[in-house]
Coordinates of C-alpha atoms in Angstrom, one line a residue:
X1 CA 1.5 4.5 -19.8
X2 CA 1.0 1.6 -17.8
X3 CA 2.8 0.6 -14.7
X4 CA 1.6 -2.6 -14.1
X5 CA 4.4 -5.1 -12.4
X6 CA 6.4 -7.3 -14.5
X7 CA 5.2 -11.0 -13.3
X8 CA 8.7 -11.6 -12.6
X9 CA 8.7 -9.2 -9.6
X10 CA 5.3 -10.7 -8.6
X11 CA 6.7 -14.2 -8.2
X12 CA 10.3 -12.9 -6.0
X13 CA 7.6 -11.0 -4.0
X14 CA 5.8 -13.7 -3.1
X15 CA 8.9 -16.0 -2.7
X16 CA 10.2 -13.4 -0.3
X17 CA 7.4 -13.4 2.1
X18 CA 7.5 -17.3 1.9
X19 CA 10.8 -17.4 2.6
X20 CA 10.6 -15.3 5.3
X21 CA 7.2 -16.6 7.1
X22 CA 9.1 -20.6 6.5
X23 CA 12.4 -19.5 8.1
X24 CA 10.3 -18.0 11.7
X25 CA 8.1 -20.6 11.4
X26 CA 11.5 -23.0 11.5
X27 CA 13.2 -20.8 14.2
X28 CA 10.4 -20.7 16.3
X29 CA 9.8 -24.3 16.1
X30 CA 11.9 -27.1 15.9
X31 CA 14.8 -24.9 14.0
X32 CA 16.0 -27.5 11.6
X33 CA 19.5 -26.4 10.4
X34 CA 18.6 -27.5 6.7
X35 CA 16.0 -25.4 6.4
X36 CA 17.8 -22.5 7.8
X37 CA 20.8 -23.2 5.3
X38 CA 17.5 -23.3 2.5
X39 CA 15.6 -20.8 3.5
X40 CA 18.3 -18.3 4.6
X41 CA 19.4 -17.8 0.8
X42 CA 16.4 -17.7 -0.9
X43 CA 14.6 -15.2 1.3
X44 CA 18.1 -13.0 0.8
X45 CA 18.1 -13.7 -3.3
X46 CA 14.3 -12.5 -3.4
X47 CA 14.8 -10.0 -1.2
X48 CA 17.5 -8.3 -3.8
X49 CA 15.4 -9.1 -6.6
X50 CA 12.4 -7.5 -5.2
X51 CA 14.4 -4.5 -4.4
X52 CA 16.7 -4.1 -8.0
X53 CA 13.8 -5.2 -9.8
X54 CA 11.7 -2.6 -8.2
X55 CA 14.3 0.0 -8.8
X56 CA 14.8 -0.8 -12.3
X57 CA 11.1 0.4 -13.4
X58 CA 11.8 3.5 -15.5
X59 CA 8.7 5.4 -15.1
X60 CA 8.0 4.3 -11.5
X61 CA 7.2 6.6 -8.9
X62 CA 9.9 6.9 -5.7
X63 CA 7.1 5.4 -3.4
X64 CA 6.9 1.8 -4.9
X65 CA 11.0 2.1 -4.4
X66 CA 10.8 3.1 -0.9
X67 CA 8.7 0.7 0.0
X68 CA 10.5 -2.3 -1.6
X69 CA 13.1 -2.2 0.8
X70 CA 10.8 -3.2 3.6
X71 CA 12.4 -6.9 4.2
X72 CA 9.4 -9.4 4.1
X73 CA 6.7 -7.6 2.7
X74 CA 8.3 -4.8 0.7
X75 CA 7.8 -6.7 -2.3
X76 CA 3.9 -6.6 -1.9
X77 CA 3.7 -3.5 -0.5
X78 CA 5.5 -2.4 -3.9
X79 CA 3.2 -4.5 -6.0
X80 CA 0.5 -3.1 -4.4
X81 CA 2.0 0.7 -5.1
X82 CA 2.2 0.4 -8.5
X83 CA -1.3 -1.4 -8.7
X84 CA -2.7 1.7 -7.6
X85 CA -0.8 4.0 -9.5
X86 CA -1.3 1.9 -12.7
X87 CA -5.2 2.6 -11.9
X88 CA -5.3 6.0 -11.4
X89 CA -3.1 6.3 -14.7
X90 CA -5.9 4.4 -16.4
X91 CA -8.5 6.5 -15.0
X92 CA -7.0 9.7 -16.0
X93 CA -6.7 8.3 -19.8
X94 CA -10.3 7.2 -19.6
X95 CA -11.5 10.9 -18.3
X96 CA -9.4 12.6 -21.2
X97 CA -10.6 10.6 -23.6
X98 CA -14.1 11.1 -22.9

């Protein structure tokens, strides 16, 4: 079984911390209204993605679920989850293998 995270979730994760590190940068700047009226959508769009996409894995465990409601870097954080998860899965098929 392997866990490893469809590359659409990959891409809305790194959208969504984008997104998110474009809008401060703007706000903390010269806060242009365009990008905020950009920006403000697409970081909430790949937020949701990150999140339903997330939820949707069937054989997922709870903590790559939790942690993709973090706003900004849930998504990675997730990613990063199921990385691990996906390796220990492998290594326990390697050892029963052997």
């Amino acid at each position: 079984m392997h866990l490893r995270s469809p590359r659409h979730l990959r891409i809305a994760a790194h959208a969504e911390l984008v997104s998110l590190i474009v809008m401060l940068a703007n706000v903390f700047t010269v806060h242009l209204k365009p990008i905020s009226s950009l920006m403000g959508p697409t970081h909430g769009c790949a937020y949701l993605f990150v999140v339903i996409a997330t939820c949707s894995l069937k054989r997922a465990p709870a903590a790559p679920k939790v942690l993709a409601v973090v706003p900004g870097i849930g998504g990675l954080l997730a990613l990063r989850q199921l990385d691990r998860v996906d390796a220990a899965l492998a290594q326990t098929e390697e050892v029963i293998r052997s």
